[in-house]
Amino acid sequence: EVRLRETVARYGLSKVQEAMEAVMDYAEAATRATIHAIPNGSYEFQDHLDDDRTGGAPVPQRVRVTVASGQLTADFTGSAPQQLGSVNAVLAVTQSATYYVVRCLTGEDVPVNDGCFRPVQVIAPQGCVLNPRPPAAVAAGNVETSQRITDLVLGALAQALPQRIPAASSGTMNNVTIGGYDPFRQRPFAYYETIGGGAGAGPAGDGLSAVHTHMTNTMNTPVEALEFAYPFRVMEYGVREGSGGPGQHRGGEGIHRSYEFLCPANVTILSERRRFAPYGLQGGEPGGRGKNLLVHADGREEELPSKVSFTVEPGDRLVVHTPGGGGWGEAGDPPADARVI
């Protein structure tokens, strides 16, 4: 606020407003130029969320991306109705994920402002999972459903830009929360982290392994810091070999991370891509699906669903295997004339 007032005092309000409009007009023109480079037409794609936790049924999502005269419209009509569980994404999240894909295409040289989004229209009927009516539960919409919206729009645009769009990345933030009472430090504790996965391969090369992708913006907690502050140990943390989708370019590998609990605790997992694998493109194969396991202190293994809350006892272990990225191109094909998105 102080700097803005100083700028207005120095140049005058009309000059500042004129400059603001010019920057937004420039961003709009650059975005329209990017959209003009996409062949005109309508491109459809469908994907699914594993479930909403309450009913166990898959949650389908659909998009039709229409490109015409420098305008891009993403129409999500036909997606599932809003759900009882928290996978509903408010319209702002649906818009943001769509804008993100367009931003990936325009590149970093274009300033981010409202002008970037003037050529982009998002349609999501009220009452669907991507534009729910209050009081819908929406906690997973921001962290998980946003990933699937990104996959949808990229999947549709891959039909128009086969030499630019990468295969699906892991498609989940793999949210883990742990809480309880720490008997060693004599205090309650609450812990929350997200875990990366594999990036989708693209026409320019293999996907990166063990990274956060698309809608995530978090870093891992160092094992030493975690064990210093909380009553559990990280027994294993590494790259999940073999989880990347095969292809001319291979999808990135996911992660495996194992926690051993030293006291009773409550655990919640909010994850995706345990039922539906990250898709490959242009003949590439899907990435490996994720898996959540509870290994009891007596050695019994229990496979957990993608979204679950449960209690643990000392000696129990939680093992999270995150998805790999999809592969791109058929194995053995000659190198593509590719551009990096």
Short mmCIF file of C-alpha atoms in Angstrom, two decimals:
data_model
loop_
_atom_site.label_atom_id
_atom_site.label_comp_id
_atom_site.label_asym_id
_atom_site.label_seq_id
_atom_site.Cartn_x
_atom_site.Cartn_y
_atom_site.Cartn_z
CA GLU A 1 0.00 0.00 0.00
CA VAL A 2 2.83 2.39 0.89
CA ARG A 3 4.67 1.76 -2.38
CA LEU A 4 1.47 2.14 -4.40
CA ARG A 5 0.74 5.49 -2.74
CA GLU A 6 4.30 6.60 -3.45
CA THR A 7 3.91 5.64 -7.11
CA VAL A 8 0.64 7.56 -7.42
CA ALA A 9 2.19 10.59 -5.73
CA ARG A 10 5.13 10.48 -8.14
CA TYR A 11 3.32 9.89 -11.43
CA GLY A 12 -0.29 10.86 -10.76
CA LEU A 13 -3.36 8.65 -10.46
CA SER A 14 -4.35 8.78 -14.14
CA LYS A 15 -0.86 7.73 -15.28
CA VAL A 16 -0.79 4.82 -12.83
CA GLN A 17 -4.25 3.63 -13.90
CA GLU A 18 -3.26 3.95 -17.55
CA ALA A 19 -0.14 1.83 -16.91
CA MET A 20 -2.18 -0.79 -15.06
CA GLU A 21 -4.61 -1.10 -17.95
CA ALA A 22 -1.71 -1.30 -20.41
CA VAL A 23 -0.09 -4.18 -18.50
CA MET A 24 -3.39 -6.09 -18.40
CA ASP A 25 -4.02 -5.41 -22.09
CA TYR A 26 -0.53 -6.71 -22.88
CA ALA A 27 -1.17 -9.91 -20.89
CA GLU A 28 -4.49 -10.38 -22.66
CA ALA A 29 -2.91 -9.93 -26.11
CA ALA A 30 -0.14 -12.41 -25.29
CA THR A 31 -2.65 -14.97 -24.02
CA ARG A 32 -4.84 -14.55 -27.10
CA ALA A 33 -1.78 -15.07 -29.29
CA THR A 34 -1.10 -18.34 -27.47
CA ILE A 35 -4.71 -19.45 -27.92
CA HIS A 36 -4.63 -18.45 -31.60
CA ALA A 37 -1.77 -20.95 -32.02
CA ILE A 38 -4.08 -23.78 -30.89
CA PRO A 39 -6.08 -25.27 -33.79
CA ASN A 40 -9.72 -24.20 -33.65
CA GLY A 41 -12.10 -26.94 -32.59
CA SER A 42 -13.71 -28.73 -29.66
CA TYR A 43 -11.77 -31.30 -27.68
CA GLU A 44 -13.34 -33.58 -25.06
CA PHE A 45 -11.82 -35.57 -22.23
CA GLN A 46 -13.08 -37.58 -19.26
CA ASP A 47 -11.42 -38.77 -16.06
CA HIS A 48 -12.52 -39.86 -12.58
CA LEU A 49 -11.85 -39.27 -8.93
CA ASP A 50 -11.48 -42.56 -7.03
CA ASP A 51 -14.47 -41.78 -4.79
CA ASP A 52 -15.76 -39.18 -2.34
CA ARG A 53 -15.07 -41.45 0.68
CA THR A 54 -18.73 -41.79 1.65
CA GLY A 55 -20.14 -44.00 -1.10
CA GLY A 56 -17.19 -45.73 -2.70
CA ALA A 57 -18.33 -45.02 -6.27
CA PRO A 58 -16.06 -43.25 -8.79
CA VAL A 59 -16.76 -39.56 -9.41
CA PRO A 60 -16.66 -38.83 -13.17
CA GLN A 61 -15.58 -35.47 -14.52
CA ARG A 62 -15.83 -34.27 -18.11
CA VAL A 63 -14.65 -31.26 -20.05
CA ARG A 64 -15.14 -29.91 -23.56
CA VAL A 65 -12.46 -27.38 -24.46
CA THR A 66 -13.48 -25.19 -27.39
CA VAL A 67 -10.95 -22.96 -29.12
CA ALA A 68 -12.18 -20.29 -31.54
CA SER A 69 -10.89 -16.87 -32.58
CA GLY A 70 -8.45 -16.45 -29.72
CA GLN A 71 -10.96 -17.52 -27.07
CA LEU A 72 -10.76 -20.72 -25.00
CA THR A 73 -13.85 -22.13 -23.27
CA ALA A 74 -13.67 -25.04 -20.83
CA ASP A 75 -17.14 -26.49 -20.31
CA PHE A 76 -17.42 -29.05 -17.50
CA THR A 77 -21.08 -29.86 -18.15
CA GLY A 78 -21.65 -33.58 -17.65
CA SER A 79 -19.45 -33.89 -14.60
CA ALA A 80 -20.88 -35.70 -11.57
CA PRO A 81 -23.33 -33.89 -9.28
CA GLN A 82 -21.92 -32.51 -6.04
CA GLN A 83 -20.95 -35.20 -3.55
CA LEU A 84 -21.63 -35.82 0.12
CA GLY A 85 -17.89 -36.14 0.76
CA SER A 86 -15.44 -33.27 0.57
CA VAL A 87 -14.23 -33.67 -3.04
CA ASN A 88 -16.40 -30.80 -4.28
CA ALA A 89 -14.38 -27.95 -5.78
CA VAL A 90 -15.77 -24.43 -5.56
CA LEU A 91 -15.96 -22.55 -8.85
CA ALA A 92 -12.89 -20.45 -8.00
CA VAL A 93 -10.78 -23.64 -7.76
CA THR A 94 -12.17 -24.93 -11.06
CA GLN A 95 -11.35 -21.61 -12.71
CA SER A 96 -7.88 -21.46 -11.15
CA ALA A 97 -6.91 -24.94 -12.33
CA THR A 98 -8.08 -24.10 -15.85
CA TYR A 99 -6.21 -20.79 -15.84
CA TYR A 100 -3.11 -22.63 -14.63
CA VAL A 101 -3.06 -24.81 -17.75
CA VAL A 102 -3.36 -21.74 -19.98
CA ARG A 103 -0.55 -20.11 -18.02
CA CYS A 104 1.64 -23.16 -18.66
CA LEU A 105 1.10 -22.63 -22.38
CA THR A 106 1.77 -18.89 -22.36
CA GLY A 107 5.02 -19.17 -20.40
CA GLU A 108 6.67 -17.13 -17.67
CA ASP A 109 7.35 -14.01 -19.74
CA VAL A 110 3.70 -12.93 -19.63
CA PRO A 111 2.87 -11.02 -16.41
CA VAL A 112 0.15 -12.58 -14.26
CA ASN A 113 -2.91 -10.36 -13.97
CA ASP A 114 -6.58 -10.28 -14.87
CA GLY A 115 -5.76 -9.71 -18.52
CA CYS A 116 -4.40 -13.26 -18.80
CA PHE A 117 -7.84 -14.65 -18.05
CA ARG A 118 -10.05 -12.43 -20.18
CA PRO A 119 -9.81 -14.85 -23.16
CA VAL A 120 -10.66 -17.88 -20.97
CA GLN A 121 -14.22 -18.85 -20.07
CA VAL A 122 -15.06 -21.58 -17.56
CA ILE A 123 -18.52 -23.18 -17.50
CA ALA A 124 -19.48 -25.46 -14.60
CA PRO A 125 -23.21 -25.90 -13.89
CA GLN A 126 -24.17 -25.03 -10.34
CA GLY A 127 -24.78 -28.14 -8.29
CA CYS A 128 -22.07 -30.24 -9.95
CA VAL A 129 -18.92 -31.45 -8.20
CA LEU A 130 -16.98 -28.57 -9.80
CA ASN A 131 -19.41 -25.84 -8.71
CA PRO A 132 -21.34 -27.07 -5.67
CA ARG A 133 -24.12 -25.33 -3.81
CA PRO A 134 -23.54 -24.48 -0.12
CA PRO A 135 -23.15 -26.08 2.32
CA ALA A 136 -21.17 -28.65 0.33
CA ALA A 137 -18.00 -30.14 1.85
CA VAL A 138 -15.02 -28.80 -0.11
CA ALA A 139 -11.81 -29.58 1.83
CA ALA A 140 -10.51 -32.06 -0.78
CA GLY A 141 -11.65 -29.92 -3.69
CA ASN A 142 -8.70 -27.59 -3.32
CA VAL A 143 -5.99 -30.21 -2.75
CA GLU A 144 -7.20 -33.19 -4.78
CA THR A 145 -9.98 -32.31 -7.25
CA SER A 146 -7.93 -29.39 -8.55
CA GLN A 147 -5.38 -31.95 -9.73
CA ARG A 148 -8.03 -33.81 -11.71
CA ILE A 149 -9.30 -30.59 -13.31
CA THR A 150 -5.75 -29.96 -14.51
CA ASP A 151 -5.56 -33.50 -15.90
CA LEU A 152 -8.87 -32.98 -17.69
CA VAL A 153 -7.91 -29.74 -19.43
CA LEU A 154 -4.45 -31.05 -20.37
CA GLY A 155 -5.97 -34.28 -21.67
CA ALA A 156 -8.35 -32.35 -23.90
CA LEU A 157 -5.65 -30.01 -25.22
CA ALA A 158 -3.36 -32.96 -25.97
CA GLN A 159 -5.65 -33.71 -28.90
CA ALA A 160 -4.98 -30.26 -30.33
CA LEU A 161 -1.31 -29.98 -29.32
CA PRO A 162 0.08 -33.53 -29.31
CA GLN A 163 3.69 -32.30 -29.46
CA ARG A 164 3.36 -29.98 -26.49
CA ILE A 165 1.20 -31.58 -23.81
CA PRO A 166 2.70 -34.04 -21.30
CA ALA A 167 1.04 -37.16 -19.89
CA ALA A 168 -0.70 -37.05 -16.53
CA SER A 169 1.42 -36.55 -13.44
CA SER A 170 0.72 -38.32 -10.14
CA GLY A 171 -2.52 -36.34 -9.73
CA THR A 172 -2.65 -36.17 -5.93
CA MET A 173 -1.07 -34.36 -3.00
CA ASN A 174 -1.13 -37.54 -0.84
CA ASN A 175 -2.23 -35.59 2.25
CA VAL A 176 -1.32 -37.24 5.58
CA THR A 177 -2.41 -35.83 8.96
CA ILE A 178 -1.43 -37.33 12.32
CA GLY A 179 -2.58 -36.15 15.74
CA GLY A 180 -2.69 -37.25 19.34
CA TYR A 181 -0.98 -36.79 22.70
CA ASP A 182 2.81 -37.06 22.88
CA PRO A 183 3.69 -38.93 26.10
CA PHE A 184 7.41 -38.17 25.71
CA ARG A 185 7.03 -34.39 25.45
CA GLN A 186 3.85 -34.23 27.54
CA ARG A 187 1.82 -32.24 25.01
CA PRO A 188 -0.77 -32.66 22.26
CA PHE A 189 0.54 -32.76 18.72
CA ALA A 190 -0.81 -32.32 15.21
CA TYR A 191 1.15 -32.96 12.02
CA TYR A 192 0.24 -32.48 8.36
CA GLU A 193 2.31 -33.09 5.28
CA THR A 194 1.91 -33.81 1.59
CA ILE A 195 4.00 -36.26 -0.41
CA GLY A 196 5.12 -35.86 -4.03
CA GLY A 197 4.98 -38.35 -6.87
CA GLY A 198 6.01 -38.78 -10.48
CA ALA A 199 5.69 -36.11 -13.17
CA GLY A 200 4.18 -37.09 -16.49
CA ALA A 201 6.55 -37.66 -19.39
CA GLY A 202 6.29 -35.31 -22.33
CA PRO A 203 7.39 -34.99 -25.93
CA ALA A 204 10.70 -33.46 -24.78
CA GLY A 205 11.76 -36.18 -22.34
CA ASP A 206 11.11 -38.32 -19.30
CA GLY A 207 9.09 -37.06 -16.36
CA LEU A 208 10.86 -36.04 -13.16
CA SER A 209 10.73 -38.46 -10.23
CA ALA A 210 9.69 -37.77 -6.63
CA VAL A 211 8.43 -34.20 -7.12
CA HIS A 212 5.32 -32.14 -6.46
CA THR A 213 3.43 -31.26 -9.62
CA HIS A 214 0.72 -28.89 -10.84
CA MET A 215 -1.53 -27.72 -7.99
CA THR A 216 0.92 -28.49 -5.17
CA ASN A 217 3.33 -25.95 -3.75
CA THR A 218 4.70 -27.64 -0.63
CA MET A 219 8.04 -29.16 0.32
CA ASN A 220 8.70 -32.30 2.32
CA THR A 221 9.50 -32.19 6.03
CA PRO A 222 13.11 -33.30 6.66
CA VAL A 223 13.16 -36.62 8.48
CA GLU A 224 15.46 -35.27 11.21
CA ALA A 225 13.13 -32.36 11.98
CA LEU A 226 10.06 -34.57 12.00
CA GLU A 227 11.54 -37.12 14.40
CA PHE A 228 12.88 -34.37 16.65
CA ALA A 229 9.43 -32.82 17.11
CA TYR A 230 6.97 -35.74 16.88
CA PRO A 231 6.47 -39.20 18.43
CA PHE A 232 6.98 -41.22 15.25
CA ARG A 233 9.83 -42.28 13.00
CA VAL A 234 10.29 -42.31 9.25
CA MET A 235 11.48 -45.84 8.54
CA GLU A 236 11.75 -45.52 4.77
CA TYR A 237 11.75 -42.63 2.31
CA GLY A 238 12.77 -43.19 -1.28
CA VAL A 239 11.96 -43.33 -4.95
CA ARG A 240 9.32 -45.90 -5.87
CA GLU A 241 11.12 -47.73 -8.65
CA GLY A 242 8.97 -49.05 -11.51
CA SER A 243 6.00 -46.74 -10.89
CA GLY A 244 6.60 -44.49 -13.91
CA GLY A 245 4.59 -45.31 -17.04
CA PRO A 246 6.65 -46.86 -19.88
CA GLY A 247 6.82 -45.19 -23.28
CA GLN A 248 9.16 -43.48 -25.69
CA HIS A 249 9.64 -41.17 -22.72
CA ARG A 250 9.05 -42.71 -19.32
CA GLY A 251 6.91 -41.16 -16.60
CA GLY A 252 8.60 -40.05 -13.40
CA GLU A 253 8.74 -42.42 -10.44
CA GLY A 254 6.64 -41.93 -7.34
CA ILE A 255 7.72 -42.05 -3.68
CA HIS A 256 7.44 -44.57 -0.89
CA ARG A 257 7.36 -43.21 2.66
CA SER A 258 6.89 -45.25 5.84
CA TYR A 259 6.08 -43.97 9.33
CA GLU A 260 6.37 -45.97 12.57
CA PHE A 261 4.23 -44.70 15.45
CA LEU A 262 5.63 -44.55 18.98
CA CYS A 263 2.31 -43.77 20.70
CA PRO A 264 -1.41 -44.02 19.94
CA ALA A 265 -2.53 -41.53 17.30
CA ASN A 266 -5.34 -40.59 14.92
CA VAL A 267 -4.40 -40.63 11.22
CA THR A 268 -6.22 -39.31 8.17
CA ILE A 269 -5.19 -39.88 4.55
CA LEU A 270 -6.64 -37.79 1.73
CA SER A 271 -5.29 -39.10 -1.55
CA GLU A 272 -6.19 -39.99 -5.14
CA ARG A 273 -5.08 -42.16 -8.07
CA ARG A 274 -5.41 -45.36 -6.04
CA ARG A 275 -8.12 -46.66 -8.37
CA PHE A 276 -7.57 -44.76 -11.63
CA ALA A 277 -3.98 -44.54 -12.83
CA PRO A 278 -2.41 -41.36 -14.26
CA TYR A 279 -2.95 -41.59 -18.01
CA GLY A 280 -0.26 -41.89 -20.65
CA LEU A 281 -0.39 -40.00 -23.95
CA GLN A 282 0.42 -40.67 -27.60
CA GLY A 283 0.82 -44.41 -26.97
CA GLY A 284 2.57 -44.11 -23.61
CA GLU A 285 1.34 -46.32 -20.77
CA PRO A 286 -0.28 -45.15 -17.52
CA GLY A 287 1.75 -44.46 -14.41
CA GLY A 288 1.53 -46.82 -11.46
CA ARG A 289 -1.40 -46.33 -9.11
CA GLY A 290 -0.75 -45.29 -5.53
CA LYS A 291 -1.27 -47.55 -2.52
CA ASN A 292 -1.79 -46.93 1.21
CA LEU A 293 -0.89 -49.71 3.65
CA LEU A 294 -1.26 -50.08 7.41
CA VAL A 295 1.20 -52.64 8.80
CA HIS A 296 0.13 -53.60 12.31
CA ALA A 297 2.68 -54.21 15.05
CA ASP A 298 2.04 -57.96 14.75
CA GLY A 299 2.94 -57.92 11.04
CA ARG A 300 -0.58 -57.97 9.57
CA GLU A 301 -0.93 -55.82 6.44
CA GLU A 302 -4.11 -53.91 5.68
CA GLU A 303 -4.61 -52.04 2.41
CA LEU A 304 -6.35 -48.74 3.01
CA PRO A 305 -8.62 -46.78 0.68
CA SER A 306 -7.58 -43.48 -0.84
CA LYS A 307 -9.49 -41.48 1.77
CA VAL A 308 -9.65 -42.84 5.31
CA SER A 309 -9.36 -41.99 9.01
CA PHE A 310 -8.15 -44.56 11.53
CA THR A 311 -6.31 -45.00 14.84
CA VAL A 312 -2.88 -46.54 15.34
CA GLU A 313 -1.03 -48.08 18.27
CA PRO A 314 2.68 -48.07 19.12
CA GLY A 315 4.59 -50.23 16.66
CA ASP A 316 2.10 -49.80 13.81
CA ARG A 317 3.47 -48.49 10.51
CA LEU A 318 1.83 -46.47 7.75
CA VAL A 319 3.32 -47.02 4.29
CA VAL A 320 2.35 -44.61 1.50
CA HIS A 321 3.26 -45.49 -2.09
CA THR A 322 2.54 -42.49 -4.34
CA PRO A 323 1.63 -42.74 -8.04
CA GLY A 324 4.10 -42.40 -10.89
CA GLY A 325 3.63 -40.23 -13.95
CA GLY A 326 2.20 -41.42 -17.24
CA GLY A 327 4.47 -42.32 -20.15
CA TRP A 328 4.54 -40.41 -23.45
CA GLY A 329 4.80 -41.97 -26.91
CA GLU A 330 5.12 -45.60 -27.88
CA ALA A 331 8.32 -47.28 -26.81
CA GLY A 332 10.74 -47.57 -29.73
CA ASP A 333 9.35 -44.58 -31.65
CA PRO A 334 11.92 -42.15 -33.08
CA PRO A 335 12.41 -38.89 -31.13
CA ALA A 336 9.56 -36.41 -31.55
CA ASP A 337 9.86 -32.84 -32.79
CA ALA A 338 8.86 -31.54 -29.39
CA ARG A 339 8.40 -28.30 -27.52
CA VAL A 340 8.39 -28.14 -23.75
CA ILE A 341 5.11 -26.92 -22.27
#
